[in-house]
PDB file of C-alpha atoms in Angstrom:
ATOM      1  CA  UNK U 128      20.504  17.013   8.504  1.00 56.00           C
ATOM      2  CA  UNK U 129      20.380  16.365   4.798  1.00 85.00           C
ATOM      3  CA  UNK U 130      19.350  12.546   5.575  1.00 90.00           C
ATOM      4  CA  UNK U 131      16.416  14.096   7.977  1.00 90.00           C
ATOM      5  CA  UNK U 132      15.154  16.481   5.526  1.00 91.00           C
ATOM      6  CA  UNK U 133      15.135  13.644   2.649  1.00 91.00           C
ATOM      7  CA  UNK U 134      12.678  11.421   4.957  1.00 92.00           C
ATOM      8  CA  UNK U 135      10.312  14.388   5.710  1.00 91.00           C
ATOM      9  CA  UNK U 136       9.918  15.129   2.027  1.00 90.00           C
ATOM     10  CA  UNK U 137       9.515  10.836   1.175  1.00 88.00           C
ATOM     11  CA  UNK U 138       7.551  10.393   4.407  1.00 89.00           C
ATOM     12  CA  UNK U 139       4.867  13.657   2.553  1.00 88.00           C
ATOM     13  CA  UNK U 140       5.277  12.142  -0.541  1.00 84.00           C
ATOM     14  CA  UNK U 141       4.182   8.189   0.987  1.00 82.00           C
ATOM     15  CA  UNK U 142       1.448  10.111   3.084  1.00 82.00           C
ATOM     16  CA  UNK U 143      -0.160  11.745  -0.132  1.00 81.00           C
ATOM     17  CA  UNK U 144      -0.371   8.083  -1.461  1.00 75.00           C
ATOM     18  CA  UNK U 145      -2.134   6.142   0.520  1.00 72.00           C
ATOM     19  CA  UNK U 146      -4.849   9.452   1.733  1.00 72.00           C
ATOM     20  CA  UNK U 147      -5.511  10.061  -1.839  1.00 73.00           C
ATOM     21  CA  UNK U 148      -4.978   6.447  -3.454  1.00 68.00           C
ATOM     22  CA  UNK U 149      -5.498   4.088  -0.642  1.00 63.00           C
ATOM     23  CA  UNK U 150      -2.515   2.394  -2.083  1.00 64.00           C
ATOM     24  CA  UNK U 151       0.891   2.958  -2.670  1.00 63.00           C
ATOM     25  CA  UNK U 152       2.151   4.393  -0.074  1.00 66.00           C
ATOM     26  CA  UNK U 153       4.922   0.998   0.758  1.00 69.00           C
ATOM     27  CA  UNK U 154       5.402   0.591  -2.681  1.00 74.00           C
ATOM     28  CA  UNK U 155       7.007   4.500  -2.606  1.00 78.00           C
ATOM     29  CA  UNK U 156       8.174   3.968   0.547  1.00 85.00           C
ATOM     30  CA  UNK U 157      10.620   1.010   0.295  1.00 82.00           C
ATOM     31  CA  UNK U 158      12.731   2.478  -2.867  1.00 83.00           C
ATOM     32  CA  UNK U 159      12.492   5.847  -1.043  1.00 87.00           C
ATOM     33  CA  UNK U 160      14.480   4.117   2.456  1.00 90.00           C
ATOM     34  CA  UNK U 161      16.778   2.487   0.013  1.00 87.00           C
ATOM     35  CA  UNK U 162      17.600   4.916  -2.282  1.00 85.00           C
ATOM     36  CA  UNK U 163      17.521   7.928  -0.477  1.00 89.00           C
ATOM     37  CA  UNK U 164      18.766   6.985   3.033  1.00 92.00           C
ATOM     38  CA  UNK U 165      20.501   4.115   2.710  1.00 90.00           C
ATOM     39  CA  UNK U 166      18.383   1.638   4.610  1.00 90.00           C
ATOM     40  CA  UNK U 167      19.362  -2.107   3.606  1.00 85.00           C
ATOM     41  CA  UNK U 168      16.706  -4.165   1.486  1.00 80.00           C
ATOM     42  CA  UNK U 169      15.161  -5.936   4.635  1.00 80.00           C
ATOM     43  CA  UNK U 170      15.455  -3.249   6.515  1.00 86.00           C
ATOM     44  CA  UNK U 171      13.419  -0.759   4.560  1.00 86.00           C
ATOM     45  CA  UNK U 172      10.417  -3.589   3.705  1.00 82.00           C
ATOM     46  CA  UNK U 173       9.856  -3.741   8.005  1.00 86.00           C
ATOM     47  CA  UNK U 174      10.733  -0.196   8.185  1.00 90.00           C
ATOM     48  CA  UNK U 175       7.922   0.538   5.747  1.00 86.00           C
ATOM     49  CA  UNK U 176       5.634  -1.645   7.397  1.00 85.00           C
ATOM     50  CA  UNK U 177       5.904   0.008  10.536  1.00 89.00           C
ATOM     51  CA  UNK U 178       5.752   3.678   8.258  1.00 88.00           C
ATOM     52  CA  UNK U 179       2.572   2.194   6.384  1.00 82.00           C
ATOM     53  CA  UNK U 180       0.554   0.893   9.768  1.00 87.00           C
ATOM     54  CA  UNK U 181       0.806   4.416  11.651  1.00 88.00           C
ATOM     55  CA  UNK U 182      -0.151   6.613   8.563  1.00 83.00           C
ATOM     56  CA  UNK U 183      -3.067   4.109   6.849  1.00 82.00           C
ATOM     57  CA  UNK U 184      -4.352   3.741  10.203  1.00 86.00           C
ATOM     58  CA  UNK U 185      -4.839   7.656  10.271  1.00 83.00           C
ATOM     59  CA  UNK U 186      -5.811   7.798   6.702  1.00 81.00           C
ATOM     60  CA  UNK U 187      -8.552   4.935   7.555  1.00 86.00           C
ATOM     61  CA  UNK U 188      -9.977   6.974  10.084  1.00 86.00           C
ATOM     62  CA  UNK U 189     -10.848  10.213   8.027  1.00 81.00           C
ATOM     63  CA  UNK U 190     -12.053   8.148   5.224  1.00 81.00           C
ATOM     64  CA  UNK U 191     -14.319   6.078   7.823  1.00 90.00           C
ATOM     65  CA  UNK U 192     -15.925   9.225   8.892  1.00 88.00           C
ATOM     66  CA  UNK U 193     -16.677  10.295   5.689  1.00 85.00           C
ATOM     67  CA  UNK U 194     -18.474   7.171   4.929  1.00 89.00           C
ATOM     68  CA  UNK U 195     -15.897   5.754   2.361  1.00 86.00           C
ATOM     69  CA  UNK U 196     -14.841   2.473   4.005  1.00 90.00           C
ATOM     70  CA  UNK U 197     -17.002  -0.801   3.047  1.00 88.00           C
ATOM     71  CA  UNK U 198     -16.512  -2.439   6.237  1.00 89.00           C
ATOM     72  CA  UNK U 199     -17.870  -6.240   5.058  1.00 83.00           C
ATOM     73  CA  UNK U 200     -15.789  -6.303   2.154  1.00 80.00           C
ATOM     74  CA  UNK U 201     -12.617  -4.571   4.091  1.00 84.00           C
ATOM     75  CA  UNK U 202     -12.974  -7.125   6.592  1.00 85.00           C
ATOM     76  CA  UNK U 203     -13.294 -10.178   4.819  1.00 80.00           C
ATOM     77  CA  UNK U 204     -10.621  -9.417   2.613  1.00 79.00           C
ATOM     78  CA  UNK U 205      -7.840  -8.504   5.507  1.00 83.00           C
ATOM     79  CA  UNK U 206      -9.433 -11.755   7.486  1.00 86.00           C
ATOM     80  CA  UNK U 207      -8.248 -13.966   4.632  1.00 86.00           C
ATOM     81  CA  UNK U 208      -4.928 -12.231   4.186  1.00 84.00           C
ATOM     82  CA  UNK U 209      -3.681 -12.385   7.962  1.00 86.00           C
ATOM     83  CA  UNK U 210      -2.453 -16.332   7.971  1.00 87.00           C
ATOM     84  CA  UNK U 211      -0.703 -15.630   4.328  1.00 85.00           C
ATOM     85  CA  UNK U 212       0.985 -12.583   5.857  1.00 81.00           C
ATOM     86  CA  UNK U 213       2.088 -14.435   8.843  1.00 81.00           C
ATOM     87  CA  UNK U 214       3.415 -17.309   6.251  1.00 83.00           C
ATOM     88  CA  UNK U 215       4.904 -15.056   3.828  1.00 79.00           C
ATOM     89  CA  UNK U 216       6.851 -13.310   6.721  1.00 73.00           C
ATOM     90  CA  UNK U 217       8.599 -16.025   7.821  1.00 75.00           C
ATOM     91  CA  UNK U 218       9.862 -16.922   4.438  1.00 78.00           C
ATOM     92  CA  UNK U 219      10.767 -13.248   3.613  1.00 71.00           C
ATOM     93  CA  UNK U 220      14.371 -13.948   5.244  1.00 70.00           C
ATOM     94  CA  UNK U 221      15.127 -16.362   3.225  1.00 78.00           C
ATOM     95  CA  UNK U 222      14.515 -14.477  -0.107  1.00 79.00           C
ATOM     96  CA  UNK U 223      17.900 -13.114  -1.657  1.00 82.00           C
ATOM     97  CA  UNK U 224      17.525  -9.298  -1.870  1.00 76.00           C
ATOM     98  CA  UNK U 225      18.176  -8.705  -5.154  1.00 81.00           C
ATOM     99  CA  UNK U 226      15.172 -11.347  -6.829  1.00 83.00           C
ATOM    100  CA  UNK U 227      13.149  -9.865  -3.883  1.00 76.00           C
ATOM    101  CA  UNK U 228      13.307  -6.334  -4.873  1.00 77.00           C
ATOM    102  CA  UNK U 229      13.245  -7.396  -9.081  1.00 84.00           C
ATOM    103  CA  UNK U 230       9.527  -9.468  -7.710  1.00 82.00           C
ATOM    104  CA  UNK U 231       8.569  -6.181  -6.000  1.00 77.00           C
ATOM    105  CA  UNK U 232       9.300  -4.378  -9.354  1.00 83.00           C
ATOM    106  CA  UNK U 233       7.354  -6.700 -11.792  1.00 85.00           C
ATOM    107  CA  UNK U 234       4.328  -7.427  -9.112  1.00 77.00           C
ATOM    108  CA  UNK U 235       4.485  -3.003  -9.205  1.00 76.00           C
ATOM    109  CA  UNK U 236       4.401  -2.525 -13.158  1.00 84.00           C
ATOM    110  CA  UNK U 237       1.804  -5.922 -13.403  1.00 79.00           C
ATOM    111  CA  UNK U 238      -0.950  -4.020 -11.349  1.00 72.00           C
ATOM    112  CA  UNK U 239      -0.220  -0.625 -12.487  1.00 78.00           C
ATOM    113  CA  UNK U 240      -0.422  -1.750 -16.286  1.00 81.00           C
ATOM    114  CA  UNK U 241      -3.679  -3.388 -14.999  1.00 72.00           C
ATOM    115  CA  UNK U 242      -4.727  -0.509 -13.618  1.00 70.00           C
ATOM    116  CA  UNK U 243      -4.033   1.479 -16.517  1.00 78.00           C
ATOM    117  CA  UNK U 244      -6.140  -0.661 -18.608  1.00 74.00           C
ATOM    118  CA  UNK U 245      -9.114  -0.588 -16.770  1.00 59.00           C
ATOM    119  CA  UNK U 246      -8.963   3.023 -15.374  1.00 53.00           C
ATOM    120  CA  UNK U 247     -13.009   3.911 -15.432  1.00 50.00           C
ATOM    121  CA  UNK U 248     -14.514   3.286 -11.764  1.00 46.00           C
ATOM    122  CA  UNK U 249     -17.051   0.526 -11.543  1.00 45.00           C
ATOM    123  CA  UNK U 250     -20.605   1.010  -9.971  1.00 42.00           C
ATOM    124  CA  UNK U 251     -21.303   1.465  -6.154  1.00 42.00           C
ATOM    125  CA  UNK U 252     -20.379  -1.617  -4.538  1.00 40.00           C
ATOM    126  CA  UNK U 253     -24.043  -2.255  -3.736  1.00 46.00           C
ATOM    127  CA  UNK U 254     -24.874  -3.164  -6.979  1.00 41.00           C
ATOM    128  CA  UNK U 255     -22.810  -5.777  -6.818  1.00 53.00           C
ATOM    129  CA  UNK U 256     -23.653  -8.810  -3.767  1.00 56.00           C
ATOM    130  CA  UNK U 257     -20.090  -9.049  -2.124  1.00 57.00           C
ATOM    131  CA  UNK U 258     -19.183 -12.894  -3.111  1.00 63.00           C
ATOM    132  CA  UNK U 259     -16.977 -14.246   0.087  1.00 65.00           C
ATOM    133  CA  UNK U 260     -14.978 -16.697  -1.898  1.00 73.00           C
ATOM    134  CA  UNK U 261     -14.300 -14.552  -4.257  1.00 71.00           C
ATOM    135  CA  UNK U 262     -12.866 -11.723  -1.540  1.00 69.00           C
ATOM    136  CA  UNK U 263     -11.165 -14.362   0.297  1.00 75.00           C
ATOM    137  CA  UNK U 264      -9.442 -15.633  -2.383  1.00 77.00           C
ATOM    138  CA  UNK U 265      -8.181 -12.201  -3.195  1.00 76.00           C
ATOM    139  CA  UNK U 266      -6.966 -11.590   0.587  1.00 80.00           C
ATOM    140  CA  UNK U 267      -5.161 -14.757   0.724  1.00 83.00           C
ATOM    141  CA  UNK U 268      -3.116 -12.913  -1.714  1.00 81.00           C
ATOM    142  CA  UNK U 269      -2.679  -9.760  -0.462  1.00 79.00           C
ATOM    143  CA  UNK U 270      -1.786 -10.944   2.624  1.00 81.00           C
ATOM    144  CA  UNK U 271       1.275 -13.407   1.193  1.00 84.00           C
ATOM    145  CA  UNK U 272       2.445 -10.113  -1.160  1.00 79.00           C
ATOM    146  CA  UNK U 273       2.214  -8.335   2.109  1.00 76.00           C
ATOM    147  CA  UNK U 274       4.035 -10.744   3.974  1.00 78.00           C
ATOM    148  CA  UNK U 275       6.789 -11.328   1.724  1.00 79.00           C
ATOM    149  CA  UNK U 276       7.796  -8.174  -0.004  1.00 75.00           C
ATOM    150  CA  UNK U 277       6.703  -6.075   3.057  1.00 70.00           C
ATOM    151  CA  UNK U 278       4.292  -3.976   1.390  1.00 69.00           C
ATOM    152  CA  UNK U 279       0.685  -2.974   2.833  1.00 65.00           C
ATOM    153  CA  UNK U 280      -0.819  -4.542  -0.136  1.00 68.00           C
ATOM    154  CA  UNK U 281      -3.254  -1.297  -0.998  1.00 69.00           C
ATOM    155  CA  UNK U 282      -1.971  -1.170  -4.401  1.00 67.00           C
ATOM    156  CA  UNK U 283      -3.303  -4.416  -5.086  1.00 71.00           C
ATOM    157  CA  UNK U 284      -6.240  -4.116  -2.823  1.00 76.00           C
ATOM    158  CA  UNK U 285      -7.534  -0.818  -5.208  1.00 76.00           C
ATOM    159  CA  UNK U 286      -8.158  -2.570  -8.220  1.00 71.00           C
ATOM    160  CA  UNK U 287      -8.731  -6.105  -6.651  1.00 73.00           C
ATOM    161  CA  UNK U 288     -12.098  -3.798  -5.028  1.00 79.00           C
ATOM    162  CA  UNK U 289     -12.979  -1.850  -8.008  1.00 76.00           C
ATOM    163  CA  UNK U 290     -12.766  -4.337 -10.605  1.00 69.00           C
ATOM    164  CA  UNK U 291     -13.228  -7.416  -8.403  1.00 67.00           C
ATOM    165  CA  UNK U 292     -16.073  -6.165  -6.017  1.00 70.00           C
ATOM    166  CA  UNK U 293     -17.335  -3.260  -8.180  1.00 74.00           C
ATOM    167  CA  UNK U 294     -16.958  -0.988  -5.564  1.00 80.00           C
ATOM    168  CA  UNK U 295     -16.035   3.235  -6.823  1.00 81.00           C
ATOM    169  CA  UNK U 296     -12.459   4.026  -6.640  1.00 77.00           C
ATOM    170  CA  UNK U 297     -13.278   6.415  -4.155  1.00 79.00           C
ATOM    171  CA  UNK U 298     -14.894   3.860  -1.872  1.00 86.00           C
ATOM    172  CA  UNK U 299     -12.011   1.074  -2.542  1.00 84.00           C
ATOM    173  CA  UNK U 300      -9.292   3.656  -1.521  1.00 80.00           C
ATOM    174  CA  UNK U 301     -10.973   3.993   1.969  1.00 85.00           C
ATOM    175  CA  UNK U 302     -11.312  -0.185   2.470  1.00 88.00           C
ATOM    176  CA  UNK U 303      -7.912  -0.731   1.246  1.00 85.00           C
ATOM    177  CA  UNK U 304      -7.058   1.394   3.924  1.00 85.00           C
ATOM    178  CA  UNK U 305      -8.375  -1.256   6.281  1.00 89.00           C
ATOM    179  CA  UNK U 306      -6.851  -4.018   4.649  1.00 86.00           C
ATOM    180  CA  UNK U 307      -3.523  -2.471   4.280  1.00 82.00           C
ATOM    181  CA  UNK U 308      -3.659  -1.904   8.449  1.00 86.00           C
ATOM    182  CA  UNK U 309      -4.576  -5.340   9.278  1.00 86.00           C
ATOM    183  CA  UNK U 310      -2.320  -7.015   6.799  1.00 80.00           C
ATOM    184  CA  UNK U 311       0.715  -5.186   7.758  1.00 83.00           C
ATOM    185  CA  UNK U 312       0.113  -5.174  11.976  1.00 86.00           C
ATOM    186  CA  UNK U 313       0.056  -9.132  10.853  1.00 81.00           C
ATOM    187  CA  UNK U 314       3.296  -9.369   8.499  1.00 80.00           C
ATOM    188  CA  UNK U 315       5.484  -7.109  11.327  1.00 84.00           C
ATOM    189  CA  UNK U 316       4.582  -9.618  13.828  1.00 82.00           C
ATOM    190  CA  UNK U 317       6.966 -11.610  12.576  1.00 74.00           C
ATOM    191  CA  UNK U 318       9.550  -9.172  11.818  1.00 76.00           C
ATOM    192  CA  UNK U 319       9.547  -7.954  15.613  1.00 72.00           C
ATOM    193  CA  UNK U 320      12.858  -8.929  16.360  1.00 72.00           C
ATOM    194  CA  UNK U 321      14.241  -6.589  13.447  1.00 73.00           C
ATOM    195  CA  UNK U 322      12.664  -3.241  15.020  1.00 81.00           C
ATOM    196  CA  UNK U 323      14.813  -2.551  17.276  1.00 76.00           C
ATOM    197  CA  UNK U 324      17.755  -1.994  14.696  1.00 81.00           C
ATOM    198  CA  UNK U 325      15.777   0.121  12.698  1.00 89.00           C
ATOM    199  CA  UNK U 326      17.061   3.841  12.517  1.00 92.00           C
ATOM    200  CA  UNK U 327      14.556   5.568  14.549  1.00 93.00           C
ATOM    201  CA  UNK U 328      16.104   9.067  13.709  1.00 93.00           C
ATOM    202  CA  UNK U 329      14.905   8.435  10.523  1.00 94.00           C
ATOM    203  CA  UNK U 330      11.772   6.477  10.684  1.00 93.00           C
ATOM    204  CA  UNK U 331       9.793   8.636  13.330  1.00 94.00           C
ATOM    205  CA  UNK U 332       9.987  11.675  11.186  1.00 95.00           C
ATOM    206  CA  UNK U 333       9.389   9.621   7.599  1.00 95.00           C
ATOM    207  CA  UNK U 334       6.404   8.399   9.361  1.00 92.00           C
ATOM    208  CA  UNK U 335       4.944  11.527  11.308  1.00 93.00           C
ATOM    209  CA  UNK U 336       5.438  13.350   7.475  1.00 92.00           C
ATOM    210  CA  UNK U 337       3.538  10.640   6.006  1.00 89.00           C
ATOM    211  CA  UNK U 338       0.324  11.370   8.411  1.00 88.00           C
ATOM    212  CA  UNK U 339       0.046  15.056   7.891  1.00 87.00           C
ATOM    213  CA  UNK U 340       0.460  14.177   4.007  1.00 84.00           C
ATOM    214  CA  UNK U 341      -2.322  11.772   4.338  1.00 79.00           C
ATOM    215  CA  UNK U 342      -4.591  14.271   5.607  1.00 77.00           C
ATOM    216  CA  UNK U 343      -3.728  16.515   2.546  1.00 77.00           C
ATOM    217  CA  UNK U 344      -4.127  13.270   0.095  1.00 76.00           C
ATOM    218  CA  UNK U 345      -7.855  12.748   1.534  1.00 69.00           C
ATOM    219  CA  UNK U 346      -8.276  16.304   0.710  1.00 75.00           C
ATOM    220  CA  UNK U 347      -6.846  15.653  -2.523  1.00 73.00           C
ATOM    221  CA  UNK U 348      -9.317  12.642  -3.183  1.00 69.00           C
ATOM    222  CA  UNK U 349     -12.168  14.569  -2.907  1.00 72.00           C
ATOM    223  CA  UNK U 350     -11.509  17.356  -5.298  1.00 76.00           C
ATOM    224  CA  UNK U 351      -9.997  15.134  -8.100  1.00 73.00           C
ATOM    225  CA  UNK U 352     -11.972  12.436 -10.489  1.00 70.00           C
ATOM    226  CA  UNK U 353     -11.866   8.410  -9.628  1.00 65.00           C
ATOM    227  CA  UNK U 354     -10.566   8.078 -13.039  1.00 73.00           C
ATOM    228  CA  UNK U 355      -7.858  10.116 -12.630  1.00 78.00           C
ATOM    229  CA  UNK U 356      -6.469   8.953  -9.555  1.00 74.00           C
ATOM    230  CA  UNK U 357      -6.196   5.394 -10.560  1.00 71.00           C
ATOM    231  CA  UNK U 358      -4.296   7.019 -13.710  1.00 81.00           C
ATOM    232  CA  UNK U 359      -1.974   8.915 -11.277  1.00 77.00           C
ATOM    233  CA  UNK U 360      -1.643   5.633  -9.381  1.00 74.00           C
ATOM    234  CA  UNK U 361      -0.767   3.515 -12.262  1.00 79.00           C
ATOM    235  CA  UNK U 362       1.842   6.093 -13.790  1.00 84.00           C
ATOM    236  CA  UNK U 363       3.353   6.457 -10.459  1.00 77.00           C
ATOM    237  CA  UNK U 364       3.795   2.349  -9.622  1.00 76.00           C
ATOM    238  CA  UNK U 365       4.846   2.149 -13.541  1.00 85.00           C
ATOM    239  CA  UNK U 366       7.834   4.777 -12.422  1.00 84.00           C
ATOM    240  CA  UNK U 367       9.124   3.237  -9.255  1.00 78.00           C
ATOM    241  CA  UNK U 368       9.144  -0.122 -11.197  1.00 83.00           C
ATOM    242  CA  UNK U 369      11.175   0.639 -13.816  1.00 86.00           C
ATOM    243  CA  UNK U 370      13.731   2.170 -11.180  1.00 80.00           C
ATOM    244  CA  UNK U 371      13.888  -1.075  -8.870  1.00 80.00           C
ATOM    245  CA  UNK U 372      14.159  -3.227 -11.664  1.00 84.00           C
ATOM    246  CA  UNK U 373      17.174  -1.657 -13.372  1.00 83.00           C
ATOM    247  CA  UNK U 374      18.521  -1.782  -9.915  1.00 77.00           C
ATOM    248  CA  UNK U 375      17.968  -5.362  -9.351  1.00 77.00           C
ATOM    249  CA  UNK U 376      19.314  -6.448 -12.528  1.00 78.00           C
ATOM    250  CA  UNK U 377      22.305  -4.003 -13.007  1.00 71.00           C
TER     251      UNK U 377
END
């Protein structure tokens, strides 16, 4: 019982994440299966995966309806990233678990000191003509990240759209949504066979907590500044960073 109540309160915690941040959510996720309910390295990045999919596909939805998604630039980012993912899936396997969870933790504290940085949204993404090579090149790399640390890729997607694109932080968090949906449906392709020993018990209610807290994180976004959420972002990323890599190197 204790194990179920500890993946309804991560699953809330993920949920709030990725409706609020459009990121995150995988990166909070995988130390939360591993830490808290024992999952094995592997198992918790396609556990997560499957987690992330259910609840940013939700998330995406309510953010689409409120006009927040920036469908050209969504697409042609997650378009780019869907060979990488493929790629960096098969290759994930291979990876020994503990320099695949101390890359998770440095690629984590990298963006969020980015983020930190440069935490003042940048102007509507229609001042700005959407430059394809630029937003493929960008998705190439989400998608291998996403591939091979089994992570949606939103919290690189956030400030790869604000700062890259110059879309608002409130727009970006609805496309990374997309991205983060089409890049992890294409990384868990390849991680198929390694559902079916997945804990179910525990990853149905982890993920059915994560949708009704993505609800409340869309909420969330719209009451609370751009600036501020990418500063919650960061500071959470910087946390869960510092906590994998102590594991990893310990």
């Amino acid at each position: 019982m204790s194990a179920l109540i500890l993946a309804l309160a991560a699953g809330a915690v993920v949920g709030l994440a990725l409706g609020a941040l459009g990121g995150g959510g995988s990166v909070l996720a995988v130390p939360a299966l591993i830490y808290l309910l024992g999952f094995s390295p592997a198992a918790a990045t396609t556990a997560s995966l499957v987690i992330v999919i259910v609840t940013s596909a939700t998330a995406l939805c309510a953010h689409a309806r409120e006009g927040r998604v920036r469908w050209r630039a969504g697409l042609a980012f997650a378009a780019a990233g869907i060979g990488p993912a493929l790629l960096g899936g098969a290759v994930a396997g291979r990876i020994p678990q503990a320099l695949l969870t101390a890359a998770f933790a440095v690629l984590a504290a990298v963006v969020a000191a980015r983020m930190l940085r440069t935490s003042r949204p940048g102007p509507v993404v229609g001042d700005r003509p959407l430059r394809p090579r630029r937003a493929a090149a960008v998705g190439a790399g989400l998608g291998t990240v996403t591939g091979v640390l089994g992570v949606g890729g939103g919290f690189l997607a956030v400030p790869a759209l604000v700062g890259g694109l110059g879309m608002r932080m409130r727009a970006a968090v609805g496309t990374s949504l997309l991205v983060i949906t089409v890049n992890a449906v294409a990384a868990l392709t390849l991680r198929a066979g390694s559902i079916e020993g997945l804990d179910w018990a525990l990853v149905a209610p982890f993920a059915g907590a994560a949708v009704l807290g993505a609800w409340d994180g869309r909420r969330l976004a719209a009451k609370v500044s751009g600036g501020a959420l990418q500063r919650i972002f960061a500071l959470a990323l910087l946390a869960v960073a510092a906590v994998m890599l102590l594991d990893a190197v310990l």
